[in-house]
Tab-separated table of C-alpha atoms in Angstrom:
chain	number	residue	atom	x	y	z
A	1	MET	CA	101.278	73.992	135.529
A	2	ASN	CA	102.085	75.223	139.097
A	3	ARG	CA	99.499	76.382	141.453
A	4	ALA	CA	100.278	80.086	141.356
A	5	THR	CA	99.163	80.157	137.637
A	6	ARG	CA	96.034	77.894	138.255
A	7	HIS	CA	93.671	80.277	139.913
A	8	ARG	CA	90.442	78.972	141.426
A	9	THR	CA	87.451	80.845	139.687
A	10	PRO	CA	85.143	82.457	141.943
A	11	PHE	CA	81.663	80.940	141.968
A	12	SER	CA	79.825	84.091	140.835
A	13	ILE	CA	82.341	84.542	137.796
A	14	SER	CA	81.517	80.968	136.825
A	15	VAL	CA	77.800	81.468	136.737
A	16	LEU	CA	78.011	84.668	134.874
A	17	ALA	CA	80.201	83.112	132.297
A	18	GLY	CA	77.892	80.091	132.144
A	19	ILE	CA	74.998	82.440	131.438
A	20	ALA	CA	76.877	84.139	128.827
A	21	VAL	CA	77.763	80.691	127.149
A	22	LEU	CA	74.037	79.685	127.256
A	23	PHE	CA	72.925	82.979	125.672
A	24	PHE	CA	75.211	82.183	122.732
A	25	LEU	CA	74.027	78.479	122.784
A	26	LEU	CA	70.397	78.769	123.038
A	27	PRO	CA	69.348	80.366	119.891
A	28	PHE	CA	71.291	78.073	117.989
A	29	ALA	CA	69.606	75.090	119.767
A	30	GLY	CA	66.341	76.670	118.990
A	31	LEU	CA	67.034	76.920	115.364
A	32	LEU	CA	68.128	73.467	115.174
A	33	VAL	CA	64.945	72.073	116.741
A	34	ARG	CA	62.709	73.919	114.395
A	35	VAL	CA	64.591	73.140	111.302
A	36	PRO	CA	62.321	71.150	108.837
A	37	TRP	CA	64.972	68.305	108.561
A	38	SER	CA	62.922	66.121	106.360
A	39	ASP	CA	62.569	68.997	103.760
A	40	LEU	CA	65.951	70.119	104.153
A	41	VAL	CA	67.306	68.724	101.010
A	42	GLU	CA	64.640	69.862	98.855
A	43	ILE	CA	64.494	73.495	100.233
A	44	THR	CA	68.212	73.846	99.956
A	45	PHE	CA	68.265	72.847	96.217
A	46	ASP	CA	65.422	74.916	95.567
A	47	SER	CA	66.558	77.494	92.822
A	48	ASP	CA	65.755	80.824	94.773
A	49	VAL	CA	67.737	79.379	97.683
A	50	ARG	CA	70.603	78.432	95.414
A	51	ARG	CA	70.618	81.733	93.665
A	52	ALA	CA	70.848	83.604	96.942
A	53	LEU	CA	73.630	81.300	98.380
A	54	TRP	CA	75.635	81.550	95.053
A	55	LEU	CA	75.034	85.276	94.961
A	56	SER	CA	76.094	85.706	98.586
A	57	LEU	CA	79.257	83.438	98.270
A	58	ARG	CA	80.295	85.368	95.025
A	59	THR	CA	79.893	88.891	96.287
A	60	SER	CA	81.090	88.384	99.830
A	61	THR	CA	84.237	86.765	98.537
A	62	LEU	CA	84.775	89.488	96.023
A	63	ALA	CA	84.324	91.969	98.761
A	64	ALA	CA	86.675	90.541	101.005
A	65	VAL	CA	89.443	90.269	98.046
A	66	VAL	CA	88.968	93.890	97.323
A	67	SER	CA	89.103	94.713	100.887
A	68	ALA	CA	92.493	93.120	101.077
A	69	LEU	CA	93.699	94.858	98.020
A	70	LEU	CA	93.000	98.138	99.255
A	71	GLY	CA	92.907	97.664	103.013
A	72	ILE	CA	96.357	96.211	103.255
A	73	PRO	CA	97.987	99.167	101.885
A	74	LEU	CA	95.745	101.500	103.887
A	75	ALA	CA	96.710	99.475	106.871
A	76	TRP	CA	100.445	99.937	106.161
A	77	VAL	CA	100.118	103.602	105.514
A	78	LEU	CA	98.335	103.909	109.157
A	79	ALA	CA	100.725	101.898	110.905
A	80	ARG	CA	104.029	102.980	109.347
A	81	THR	CA	104.077	106.344	107.790
A	82	SER	CA	103.669	109.935	109.605
A	83	LEU	CA	101.225	110.868	106.871
A	84	PRO	CA	99.384	114.069	108.230
A	85	GLY	CA	95.716	113.114	109.113
A	86	ARG	CA	96.273	109.654	109.690
A	87	SER	CA	94.229	109.855	113.009
A	88	VAL	CA	91.252	111.520	110.715
A	89	ILE	CA	91.479	108.694	108.241
A	90	ARG	CA	91.376	105.988	111.194
A	91	ALA	CA	88.492	107.693	112.540
A	92	LEU	CA	86.692	107.473	109.324
A	93	VAL	CA	87.583	103.896	108.898
A	94	THR	CA	86.139	103.168	112.206
A	95	LEU	CA	83.104	105.205	111.656
A	96	SER	CA	82.055	102.999	108.740
A	97	MET	CA	82.400	100.085	110.781
A	98	VAL	CA	80.323	101.356	113.862
A	99	LEU	CA	77.719	103.200	111.607
A	100	PRO	CA	74.264	101.595	111.572
A	101	PRO	CA	74.650	99.619	107.985
A	102	VAL	CA	71.283	101.217	106.914
A	103	VAL	CA	73.011	104.490	107.152
A	104	GLY	CA	75.878	103.243	105.182
A	105	GLY	CA	73.313	102.401	102.532
A	106	VAL	CA	71.942	105.928	102.612
A	107	VAL	CA	75.454	107.617	102.197
A	108	LEU	CA	76.341	105.157	99.452
A	109	LEU	CA	72.849	106.090	97.788
A	110	PHE	CA	73.392	109.947	97.909
A	111	SER	CA	77.050	109.784	96.689
A	112	PHE	CA	77.318	106.504	94.317
A	113	GLY	CA	73.412	106.296	93.502
A	114	ARG	CA	72.246	107.400	90.035
A	115	ARG	CA	71.462	110.729	91.070
A	116	GLY	CA	74.272	110.778	93.805
A	117	LEU	CA	77.154	113.167	93.879
A	118	PHE	CA	79.516	110.912	92.053
A	119	GLY	CA	77.180	108.219	90.791
A	120	GLN	CA	75.829	110.717	87.972
A	121	TYR	CA	79.102	110.879	86.568
A	122	LEU	CA	79.746	107.133	86.808
A	123	ASP	CA	76.473	106.755	84.921
A	124	ASP	CA	77.135	109.534	82.100
A	125	TRP	CA	80.719	108.948	81.624
A	126	LEU	CA	81.319	105.209	82.201
A	127	GLY	CA	77.968	103.996	81.952
A	128	ILE	CA	78.311	102.142	85.306
A	129	ARG	CA	75.227	101.903	87.471
A	130	LEU	CA	75.536	100.570	90.999
A	131	PRO	CA	72.175	100.588	92.705
A	132	PHE	CA	70.273	97.421	91.960
A	133	THR	CA	73.079	95.740	90.426
A	134	THR	CA	75.126	92.918	91.773
A	135	ALA	CA	78.309	95.378	91.827
A	136	GLY	CA	76.279	97.573	93.947
A	137	VAL	CA	76.014	94.662	96.662
A	138	VAL	CA	79.604	94.253	96.376
A	139	VAL	CA	80.393	98.049	96.905
A	140	ALA	CA	77.797	97.989	99.953
A	141	GLN	CA	79.817	94.861	101.320
A	142	ILE	CA	82.939	96.565	101.037
A	143	PHE	CA	81.902	99.623	102.487
A	144	VAL	CA	81.178	97.934	105.923
A	145	ALA	CA	83.649	95.044	105.824
A	146	MET	CA	86.846	96.634	104.769
A	147	PRO	CA	87.354	98.323	108.344
A	148	PHE	CA	87.492	94.912	109.969
A	149	LEU	CA	90.648	94.096	107.725
A	150	VAL	CA	92.183	97.476	107.964
A	151	LEU	CA	92.107	97.702	111.851
A	152	THR	CA	93.219	94.137	112.429
A	153	VAL	CA	96.216	94.312	109.779
A	154	GLU	CA	97.128	97.880	111.166
A	155	SER	CA	97.329	96.696	114.550
A	156	ALA	CA	99.712	93.703	113.526
A	157	PHE	CA	101.856	95.978	111.436
A	158	ARG	CA	102.084	98.289	114.629
A	159	GLN	CA	103.300	95.371	116.870
A	160	LEU	CA	105.782	94.093	114.216
A	161	ASP	CA	109.101	95.343	115.267
A	162	PRO	CA	110.383	97.892	112.480
A	163	ARG	CA	113.862	96.582	113.175
A	164	PHE	CA	113.021	93.622	111.152
A	165	GLU	CA	112.351	95.806	108.107
A	166	ASP	CA	115.608	97.560	108.982
A	167	ALA	CA	117.490	94.328	108.778
A	168	ALA	CA	115.788	93.597	105.433
A	169	ARG	CA	116.884	96.960	104.245
A	170	THR	CA	120.642	96.410	105.227
A	171	LEU	CA	120.422	93.103	103.411
A	172	GLY	CA	119.781	94.749	100.268
A	173	ALA	CA	116.088	94.433	100.063
A	174	SER	CA	113.957	97.095	98.057
A	175	PRO	CA	110.784	98.506	99.901
A	176	TRP	CA	108.620	96.244	97.845
A	177	PHE	CA	110.921	93.067	98.489
A	178	THR	CA	110.785	93.828	102.115
A	179	MET	CA	106.757	94.215	102.155
A	180	ARG	CA	106.486	90.909	100.178
A	181	HIS	CA	109.280	88.672	102.148
A	182	VAL	CA	109.245	90.161	105.476
A	183	SER	CA	106.465	92.436	106.555
A	184	LEU	CA	103.393	90.635	105.153
A	185	PRO	CA	104.567	86.905	106.146
A	186	ALA	CA	105.164	88.440	109.510
A	187	VAL	CA	101.497	89.484	109.928
A	188	ARG	CA	100.053	86.585	107.972
A	189	SER	CA	97.922	85.584	111.063
A	190	ALA	CA	96.360	88.970	111.167
A	191	LEU	CA	95.907	88.961	107.422
A	192	ALA	CA	93.928	85.868	107.641
A	193	ALA	CA	91.918	86.709	110.508
A	194	GLY	CA	91.209	90.043	108.884
A	195	PHE	CA	90.073	88.627	105.686
A	196	VAL	CA	87.761	86.108	107.517
A	197	LEU	CA	86.309	89.015	109.527
A	198	ALA	CA	85.730	90.975	106.496
A	199	TRP	CA	84.354	88.099	104.594
A	200	ALA	CA	82.122	87.173	107.323
A	201	ARG	CA	80.914	90.804	107.805
A	202	ALA	CA	80.292	90.782	104.076
A	203	LEU	CA	78.323	87.449	104.055
A	204	GLY	CA	75.917	89.036	106.762
A	205	GLU	CA	75.487	92.358	105.138
A	206	PHE	CA	71.765	93.352	105.201
A	207	GLY	CA	71.083	96.943	105.913
A	208	ALA	CA	73.469	98.677	103.419
A	209	THR	CA	72.751	96.231	100.801
A	210	ILE	CA	68.994	96.621	100.864
A	211	THR	CA	69.128	100.291	101.062
A	212	PHE	CA	71.644	100.796	98.538
A	213	ALA	CA	71.536	97.959	96.141
A	214	GLY	CA	67.983	96.685	96.691
A	215	ASN	CA	66.268	93.267	96.901
A	216	LEU	CA	66.183	91.726	93.308
A	217	ASP	CA	66.014	88.141	93.009
A	218	GLY	CA	69.198	86.702	91.546
A	219	THR	CA	70.866	90.246	91.265
A	220	THR	CA	71.038	91.687	94.611
A	221	ARG	CA	68.971	89.258	96.866
A	222	THR	CA	71.755	87.719	98.967
A	223	MET	CA	71.063	85.380	101.680
A	224	PRO	CA	70.410	87.643	104.660
A	225	LEU	CA	67.669	89.597	102.370
A	226	ALA	CA	66.305	86.173	101.092
A	227	THR	CA	65.998	85.077	104.855
A	228	TYR	CA	64.413	88.161	105.910
A	229	LEU	CA	62.083	87.836	102.925
A	230	ALA	CA	61.305	84.153	103.697
A	231	LEU	CA	60.487	84.620	107.348
A	232	GLU	CA	57.404	86.377	106.683
A	233	THR	CA	55.850	83.942	104.117
A	234	GLU	CA	58.044	80.661	104.396
A	235	PRO	CA	59.358	80.325	107.713
A	236	ALA	CA	60.677	76.722	106.941
A	237	THR	CA	63.032	78.148	104.227
A	238	ALA	CA	64.115	81.084	106.640
A	239	LEU	CA	65.309	78.327	108.874
A	240	VAL	CA	67.027	76.465	106.155
A	241	LEU	CA	68.730	79.507	104.942
A	242	SER	CA	69.910	80.308	108.396
A	243	LEU	CA	71.357	77.037	108.889
A	244	ILE	CA	73.190	77.135	105.418
A	245	MET	CA	74.890	80.258	106.648
A	246	ILE	CA	75.705	79.154	110.049
A	247	VAL	CA	77.293	76.149	108.549
A	248	VAL	CA	79.131	77.925	105.824
A	249	SER	CA	80.494	80.599	108.270
A	250	PHE	CA	81.348	77.879	110.924
A	251	THR	CA	83.139	75.892	108.380
A	252	VAL	CA	85.131	78.915	107.185
A	253	ILE	CA	86.004	79.891	110.713
A	254	ILE	CA	87.146	76.412	111.896
A	255	GLY	CA	89.201	75.983	108.463
A	256	MET	CA	90.843	79.206	109.145
A	257	ARG	CA	91.646	78.582	112.592
A	258	ASP	CA	93.400	75.008	112.021
A	259	ARG	CA	95.413	76.650	109.182
A	260	TRP	CA	96.395	79.836	110.425
A	261	LEU	CA	94.871	81.762	113.472
A	262	ASP	CA	96.443	79.567	116.177
A	263	ASN	CA	99.759	78.949	114.784
A	264	PRO	CA	101.430	82.221	114.711
A	265	GLY	CA	104.988	80.531	114.690
A	266	ARG	CA	104.380	77.856	112.098
A	267	SER	CA	106.000	78.349	108.842
A	268	THR	CA	104.168	78.485	105.783
A	269	SER	CA	107.187	78.890	103.222
B	1	MET	CA	139.678	99.528	102.190
B	2	THR	CA	138.982	102.488	104.506
B	3	LEU	CA	135.846	103.883	106.454
B	4	GLU	CA	136.230	107.500	107.422
B	5	THR	CA	133.334	109.207	109.102
B	6	ARG	CA	132.252	112.018	111.070
B	7	ILE	CA	128.764	111.313	112.682
B	8	GLY	CA	126.807	114.389	113.503
B	9	VAL	CA	123.167	113.474	114.703
B	10	ALA	CA	121.026	116.163	116.447
B	11	TRP	CA	118.964	114.710	119.342
B	12	PRO	CA	116.305	116.394	121.121
B	13	ASN	CA	118.391	116.514	124.322
B	14	LEU	CA	121.878	115.511	123.096
B	15	ARG	CA	124.179	116.017	120.021
B	16	LEU	CA	126.255	112.997	118.673
B	17	ASP	CA	129.200	114.141	117.195
B	18	VAL	CA	131.970	111.444	116.744
B	19	ASP	CA	134.757	110.809	114.064
B	20	LEU	CA	135.813	107.291	113.326
B	21	ARG	CA	138.286	105.797	110.869
B	22	VAL	CA	138.595	101.918	110.380
B	23	GLU	CA	140.341	99.765	107.919
B	24	SER	CA	139.864	96.447	106.258
B	25	GLY	CA	140.818	93.650	108.494
B	26	ARG	CA	140.436	95.648	111.560
B	27	THR	CA	137.930	95.787	114.366
B	28	LEU	CA	136.898	99.006	116.132
B	29	ALA	CA	134.986	98.635	119.299
B	30	ILE	CA	132.745	101.612	120.289
B	31	MET	CA	132.100	101.582	124.045
B	32	GLY	CA	130.229	104.014	126.516
B	33	PRO	CA	127.314	104.237	128.807
B	34	ASN	CA	123.559	103.610	127.944
B	35	GLY	CA	122.157	106.529	125.872
B	36	ALA	CA	125.798	107.692	124.702
B	37	GLY	CA	124.631	107.273	121.247
B	38	LYS	CA	126.625	104.093	120.298
B	39	SER	CA	123.673	102.206	118.547
B	40	THR	CA	122.720	105.715	116.696
B	41	ALA	CA	126.250	105.766	115.151
B	42	LEU	CA	125.717	102.072	113.872
B	43	ARG	CA	122.262	103.073	112.302
B	44	ALA	CA	123.675	106.106	110.607
B	45	LEU	CA	126.601	104.066	109.038
B	46	ALA	CA	124.123	101.350	107.983
B	47	GLY	CA	122.083	103.989	106.189
B	48	LEU	CA	118.899	103.613	108.478
B	49	LEU	CA	119.252	107.073	109.617
B	50	ALA	CA	120.705	110.174	107.864
B	51	LEU	CA	123.405	112.388	109.236
B	52	ASP	CA	122.506	116.004	110.066
B	53	GLU	CA	126.114	116.779	109.859
B	54	GLY	CA	129.307	115.221	108.866
B	55	PHE	CA	130.083	112.568	106.241
B	56	VAL	CA	130.565	108.951	105.630
B	57	LEU	CA	133.099	108.105	103.238
B	58	VAL	CA	133.968	104.451	102.242
B	59	ASN	CA	137.018	103.839	100.043
B	60	GLY	CA	136.590	107.347	98.645
B	61	GLU	CA	132.978	106.870	97.841
B	62	THR	CA	130.464	109.192	99.682
B	63	TRP	CA	127.822	107.209	101.441
B	64	ASP	CA	126.261	110.142	103.316
B	65	ASP	CA	127.033	113.878	103.114
B	66	PRO	CA	124.116	116.270	104.112
B	67	LYS	CA	126.374	119.474	102.801
B	68	ALA	CA	126.477	117.726	99.185
B	69	SER	CA	122.835	116.333	99.594
B	70	ARG	CA	124.198	113.034	99.244
B	71	PHE	CA	122.611	110.005	100.683
B	72	MET	CA	122.945	106.386	99.894
B	73	PRO	CA	120.125	104.464	101.262
B	74	ALA	CA	120.897	101.289	103.280
B	75	ARG	CA	120.042	98.748	100.523
B	76	GLU	CA	122.592	100.206	98.425
B	77	ARG	CA	125.257	100.255	100.973
B	78	ASN	CA	127.470	97.019	101.257
B	79	VAL	CA	127.122	96.670	104.919
B	80	GLY	CA	126.303	93.828	107.464
B	81	LEU	CA	124.387	94.758	110.407
B	82	VAL	CA	123.950	92.262	113.318
B	83	PHE	CA	121.591	93.050	116.104
B	84	GLN	CA	121.772	92.225	119.724
B	85	ASP	CA	118.421	90.206	119.325
B	86	HIS	CA	119.574	88.530	116.055
B	87	LEU	CA	116.242	89.678	114.346
B	88	LEU	CA	116.122	86.481	112.361
B	89	PHE	CA	113.031	86.213	110.149
B	90	ASP	CA	110.892	83.637	112.076
B	91	HIS	CA	108.863	82.461	109.104
B	92	MET	CA	111.947	81.420	107.143
B	93	THR	CA	114.332	78.632	107.663
B	94	VAL	CA	117.887	79.186	108.559
B	95	LEU	CA	118.933	78.588	104.951
B	96	ASP	CA	116.257	81.112	103.667
B	97	ASN	CA	117.457	83.496	106.377
B	98	VAL	CA	121.020	83.549	104.994
B	99	ALA	CA	119.712	83.421	101.393
B	100	PHE	CA	117.599	86.625	101.987
B	101	GLY	CA	120.449	89.080	101.249
B	102	PRO	CA	121.629	87.521	97.897
B	103	ARG	CA	117.901	87.028	96.890
B	104	ALA	CA	117.175	90.717	97.572
B	105	ARG	CA	120.444	91.731	95.498
B	106	GLY	CA	118.935	89.868	92.541
B	107	HIS	CA	120.157	86.400	92.741
B	108	SER	CA	117.639	83.680	91.611
B	109	LYS	CA	116.258	81.719	94.523
B	110	SER	CA	118.186	78.751	93.876
B	111	ASP	CA	121.523	80.377	93.399
B	112	ALA	CA	120.687	82.303	96.593
B	113	ARG	CA	120.280	79.073	98.482
B	114	GLU	CA	123.409	77.511	97.018
B	115	LEU	CA	125.356	80.619	98.307
B	116	ALA	CA	123.902	80.351	101.677
B	117	SER	CA	124.316	76.665	101.800
B	118	ASP	CA	128.090	76.746	101.111
B	119	TYR	CA	128.386	79.586	103.585
B	120	LEU	CA	126.619	77.730	106.315
B	121	GLU	CA	128.820	74.983	105.670
B	122	ARG	CA	132.089	77.066	105.939
B	123	LEU	CA	130.763	78.067	109.204
B	124	ASP	CA	129.826	74.540	110.370
B	125	LEU	CA	126.263	75.542	110.564
B	126	ALA	CA	125.041	73.176	107.777
B	127	HIS	CA	123.096	71.050	110.114
B	128	LEU	CA	120.940	73.821	111.022
B	129	ALA	CA	119.828	74.936	107.433
B	130	ASP	CA	116.350	73.552	107.663
B	131	SER	CA	115.853	74.490	111.158
B	132	HIS	CA	113.470	77.574	112.220
B	133	PRO	CA	114.913	80.398	114.329
B	134	LYS	CA	112.689	79.572	116.965
B	135	GLN	CA	114.174	76.291	117.613
B	136	LEU	CA	117.856	77.657	117.693
B	137	SER	CA	119.695	78.589	120.842
B	138	GLY	CA	120.926	82.198	121.576
B	139	GLY	CA	124.256	81.531	120.420
B	140	GLN	CA	123.235	79.617	117.073
B	141	SER	CA	120.876	82.302	116.486
B	142	GLN	CA	123.661	85.003	116.826
B	143	ARG	CA	125.916	83.043	114.406
B	144	VAL	CA	123.257	82.460	111.832
B	145	ALA	CA	122.768	86.367	112.100
B	146	LEU	CA	126.332	86.858	111.443
B	147	ALA	CA	126.292	84.403	108.499
B	148	ARG	CA	123.149	86.191	107.125
B	149	ALA	CA	125.297	89.635	107.280
B	150	LEU	CA	128.590	88.147	105.928
B	151	VAL	CA	127.176	85.768	103.126
B	152	SER	CA	127.100	89.004	100.756
B	153	ARG	CA	130.810	89.852	101.729
B	154	PRO	CA	129.952	93.462	102.979
B	155	ASP	CA	132.610	96.057	103.002
B	156	LEU	CA	131.477	97.024	106.381
B	157	LEU	CA	130.354	94.873	109.174
B	158	LEU	CA	128.406	96.463	112.135
B	159	LEU	CA	127.789	94.414	115.226
B	160	ASP	CA	125.369	95.892	117.717
B	161	GLU	CA	126.088	94.446	120.980
B	162	PRO	CA	126.076	90.892	119.404
B	163	LEU	CA	126.845	88.823	122.632
B	164	ALA	CA	124.679	90.935	125.112
B	165	SER	CA	121.637	88.723	125.156
B	166	LEU	CA	123.712	85.515	125.906
B	167	ASP	CA	124.694	84.137	129.350
B	168	VAL	CA	128.383	84.503	130.214
B	169	VAL	CA	129.488	81.029	129.402
B	170	THR	CA	128.220	81.100	125.892
B	171	ARG	CA	129.411	84.446	125.459
B	172	ARG	CA	132.960	83.404	126.195
B	173	HIS	CA	132.555	80.530	123.697
B	174	MET	CA	130.917	82.766	121.092
B	175	ARG	CA	133.827	85.247	121.117
B	176	THR	CA	135.985	82.435	119.827
B	177	GLU	CA	133.320	81.353	117.318
B	178	ILE	CA	132.872	84.780	116.126
B	179	SER	CA	136.554	85.209	115.630
B	180	HIS	CA	136.543	81.882	113.676
B	181	ASP	CA	133.329	82.870	111.523
B	182	LEU	CA	135.048	86.436	110.702
B	183	GLY	CA	138.083	84.538	109.280
B	184	THR	CA	141.185	86.180	108.065
B	185	ALA	CA	139.770	87.945	105.249
B	186	ARG	CA	137.511	90.180	107.740
B	187	PRO	CA	135.850	93.172	106.447
B	188	MET	CA	136.082	96.555	108.169
B	189	THR	CA	134.192	95.700	111.462
B	190	ILE	CA	132.744	98.122	114.176
B	191	LEU	CA	131.498	96.526	117.263
B	192	VAL	CA	129.280	98.143	119.881
B	193	THR	CA	129.661	96.427	123.175
B	194	HIS	CA	129.310	97.066	126.962
B	195	ASP	CA	131.630	94.228	127.725
B	196	PRO	CA	135.471	95.187	128.095
B	197	ASP	CA	136.189	91.260	127.434
B	198	ASP	CA	134.509	91.798	123.975
B	199	ALA	CA	136.796	94.709	123.281
B	200	ARG	CA	139.862	92.835	124.449
B	201	HIS	CA	139.279	89.618	122.525
B	202	LEU	CA	137.490	90.863	119.326
B	203	ALA	CA	138.617	94.605	118.892
B	204	ASP	CA	142.114	96.095	117.800
B	205	ASP	CA	140.926	99.579	118.591
B	206	VAL	CA	138.506	101.050	121.075
B	207	VAL	CA	136.608	104.406	121.267
B	208	VAL	CA	134.679	105.295	124.197
B	209	ILE	CA	131.666	107.563	123.929
B	210	GLU	CA	130.198	109.676	126.655
B	211	GLU	CA	127.285	112.110	126.264
B	212	GLY	CA	127.768	111.962	122.291
B	213	ARG	CA	131.592	112.710	122.312
B	214	ILE	CA	134.520	110.519	122.089
B	215	VAL	CA	136.386	110.801	125.494
B	216	GLN	CA	139.204	108.210	124.696
B	217	ARG	CA	140.905	106.256	121.781
B	218	GLY	CA	143.378	103.615	121.952
B	219	THR	CA	143.823	99.747	122.153
B	220	PRO	CA	142.243	97.771	124.772
B	221	GLY	CA	145.294	97.645	126.635
B	222	ASP	CA	145.861	101.333	126.514
B	223	LEU	CA	142.517	102.142	127.766
B	224	ALA	CA	142.689	99.585	130.730
B	225	ALA	CA	146.257	101.148	131.497
B	226	ARG	CA	145.290	104.960	131.359
B	227	PRO	CA	141.685	105.187	131.563
B	228	ALA	CA	140.743	108.925	130.702
B	229	THR	CA	137.511	109.202	132.586
B	230	PRO	CA	136.197	107.379	135.758
B	231	TYR	CA	133.525	105.531	133.744
B	232	ILE	CA	136.481	103.884	131.685
B	233	ALA	CA	138.580	103.169	134.679
B	234	GLU	CA	135.650	101.281	136.131
B	235	LEU	CA	134.717	99.664	133.078
B	236	PHE	CA	138.125	98.155	132.607
B	237	ASP	CA	138.847	97.537	136.432
B	238	ARG	CA	138.854	93.719	136.277
B	239	PRO	CA	141.594	91.300	137.354
């Protein structure tokens, strides 16, 4: 490295950056100090905790998968077509990302709730009820998580030179073949990043879930809900639940990072 | 085989209107300043851009004719298009890049790879088969891009400034390589270039486009001897 590219960091910048690091580090230190390590195993294998953990993993993974199935096509449409109203759609997607989750829960309740605008037909015609069901948890999670995937993948599609797709077309590829063998592999890092972001957001979902799906043990009580509930009565359990979520999230992010995120040039075929 | 075309494309500030004719085994070079419409003409021939006026007729088959509402999309045209910056698919090996066309056109994965493998061998590129595009030099990338375009035996080969991104020495060397790669049974070829040496070494005929119109046609020798415009005179004014 030559001297021109290696700047000396101003002292004040170092101090402020250091404070930022501490701000992220200290809460975790505080948690780790207070975790009841001697009861850790017992609490972890407590059936309430296990149920909440299992429910959270199932719902957030399903939410991330559905977000990918619907979100990748939407990202493509936003990035590559001249569909009228694209900016309105993008604003709508962004809105549900920045909206307070509890408001998300309220709008879901008044649209897909049992007396909601569409919910009553879901119930009358199809017998589907979302509030107070696990499906409702997944719907709430998708609502808040999909925007992360859509915006991440859309930005990657935008950065992909459309001439790669032109090249594929001149080589005889159909639009679907081009999508599957050229466009999607080219943005695979963004797909992985978007999937992890959506999954993490779904895992942490609280406000929309409790508002729309309620707080039923084993059905809609996910890890964040269980943690909040435990905080009032059994702080030790809340600490263990938090620790489990930290470990799970951290493991996934590290795993994805090694495999995908930092290796945009690496082959996967 | 013959390509006859009149390419009429309306731009916001300029209209492209050129007529071209190429026969199998011959290479036509299109030259002209930046923004003259050279690359647009290639995109229209490849089917990446629909004509506003004119026609593309290949061996009696109409590829594009706005008057008859006929437009054959790129993937149905048997063309090979090679870009200046190669545009190899980074996530595939060289072999899979070359196998892409046959696979897209319905060959099984193993058949396509076999075709690609044979072709790479013919071009003395077999040693690169397992490499990734990022590991190749500029000249190697360009030859792989050419192999990818040629493996499906296109009727029409379109080369969009294929040597422009290479350094002068590699470029000189690559002209020989490309001539060799194209072989004797070469398809109808259209070469867009800025470099009169490309035209001299690779093309049988040249057309020069300025501001969307053809200003001169002839052999490279004709143009050098009797340039019709100051631009052409300057272009060929080299010892």
